[in-house]
Amino acid sequence: MPVTRTRQLLAELAACHLVDRLAVDRIGMHDLLHLYAGERLKDDSSQEQRAAALARLLSHCVHTAYAAARRLFANLPTLNLAAVAEARPEGRPARRR
């Protein structure tokens, strides 16, 4: 989804008090709304779709962190991002505290 459209939708949700703008690029939501969204996700998407979305999210996080690290540390060894993208998370997610 384009960034402009995403921002429009988030602004609409904030206007309806469904999400809160925590900072310029940070959005938060009530725990019950978060739970409801998770239930809808399970009802409206397949396991394969959820796994693909998780892979895209993790890829984005790795690429963003690596780009930031390269700016901070010019001598950082080259990372094979293609191999990272192929990796799949296994096991259970860490518990929230």
mmCIF file of C-alpha atoms in Angstrom, residues 27-88:
data_model
loop_
_atom_site.group_PDB
_atom_site.id
_atom_site.type_symbol
_atom_site.label_atom_id
_atom_site.label_comp_id
_atom_site.label_asym_id
_atom_site.label_seq_id
_atom_site.Cartn_x
_atom_site.Cartn_y
_atom_site.Cartn_z
ATOM 1 C CA ILE A 27 0.737 4.526 16.286
ATOM 2 C CA GLY A 28 -0.747 2.699 19.260
ATOM 3 C CA MET A 29 -4.070 1.042 19.950
ATOM 4 C CA HIS A 30 -6.005 -0.257 22.935
ATOM 5 C CA ASP A 31 -5.293 -3.879 23.900
ATOM 6 C CA LEU A 32 -8.885 -4.934 23.150
ATOM 7 C CA LEU A 33 -8.729 -3.447 19.658
ATOM 8 C CA HIS A 34 -5.398 -5.191 19.119
ATOM 9 C CA LEU A 35 -6.947 -8.497 20.208
ATOM 10 C CA TYR A 36 -9.938 -7.971 17.901
ATOM 11 C CA ALA A 37 -7.629 -7.207 14.964
ATOM 12 C CA GLY A 38 -5.733 -10.435 15.647
ATOM 13 C CA GLU A 39 -8.963 -12.438 15.687
ATOM 14 C CA ARG A 40 -10.081 -10.861 12.416
ATOM 15 C CA LEU A 41 -6.711 -11.659 10.879
ATOM 16 C CA LYS A 42 -7.135 -15.337 11.762
ATOM 17 C CA ASP A 43 -10.692 -15.368 10.398
ATOM 18 C CA ASP A 44 -9.956 -13.447 7.193
ATOM 19 C CA SER A 45 -6.603 -14.859 6.071
ATOM 20 C CA SER A 46 -4.930 -18.215 5.581
ATOM 21 C CA GLN A 47 -1.870 -19.472 7.423
ATOM 22 C CA GLU A 48 0.113 -19.014 4.195
ATOM 23 C CA GLN A 49 -0.973 -15.369 3.910
ATOM 24 C CA ARG A 50 -0.030 -14.698 7.535
ATOM 25 C CA ALA A 51 3.352 -16.410 7.072
ATOM 26 C CA ALA A 52 4.023 -14.339 3.941
ATOM 27 C CA ALA A 53 3.091 -11.131 5.781
ATOM 28 C CA LEU A 54 5.404 -12.055 8.655
ATOM 29 C CA ALA A 55 8.226 -12.773 6.206
ATOM 30 C CA ARG A 56 7.715 -9.352 4.576
ATOM 31 C CA LEU A 57 7.727 -7.655 7.979
ATOM 32 C CA LEU A 58 10.891 -9.430 9.104
ATOM 33 C CA SER A 59 12.593 -8.663 5.795
ATOM 34 C CA HIS A 60 11.715 -4.990 6.178
ATOM 35 C CA CYS A 61 13.088 -4.950 9.738
ATOM 36 C CA VAL A 62 16.346 -6.647 8.739
ATOM 37 C CA HIS A 63 16.891 -4.387 5.720
ATOM 38 C CA THR A 64 16.104 -1.242 7.722
ATOM 39 C CA ALA A 65 18.372 -2.226 10.611
ATOM 40 C CA TYR A 66 21.177 -3.173 8.229
ATOM 41 C CA ALA A 67 20.881 0.140 6.337
ATOM 42 C CA ALA A 68 21.066 2.040 9.634
ATOM 43 C CA ALA A 69 24.046 -0.009 10.811
ATOM 44 C CA ARG A 70 25.869 0.613 7.516
ATOM 45 C CA ARG A 71 25.438 4.359 8.022
ATOM 46 C CA LEU A 72 26.794 4.156 11.560
ATOM 47 C CA PHE A 73 29.603 1.696 10.887
ATOM 48 C CA ALA A 74 31.209 2.158 7.475
ATOM 49 C CA ASN A 75 33.417 -0.931 7.918
ATOM 50 C CA LEU A 76 30.522 -3.253 8.678
ATOM 51 C CA PRO A 77 30.906 -6.563 6.829
ATOM 52 C CA THR A 78 28.549 -7.145 3.933
ATOM 53 C CA LEU A 79 25.478 -9.137 4.908
ATOM 54 C CA ASN A 80 23.862 -11.554 2.462
ATOM 55 C CA LEU A 81 20.350 -10.122 2.674
ATOM 56 C CA ALA A 82 19.020 -12.675 0.173
ATOM 57 C CA ALA A 83 19.945 -15.482 2.584
ATOM 58 C CA VAL A 84 18.319 -13.596 5.447
ATOM 59 C CA ALA A 85 15.135 -13.167 3.403
ATOM 60 C CA GLU A 86 14.971 -16.932 2.822
ATOM 61 C CA ALA A 87 15.245 -17.711 6.536
ATOM 62 C CA ARG A 88 11.987 -18.603 8.230
#
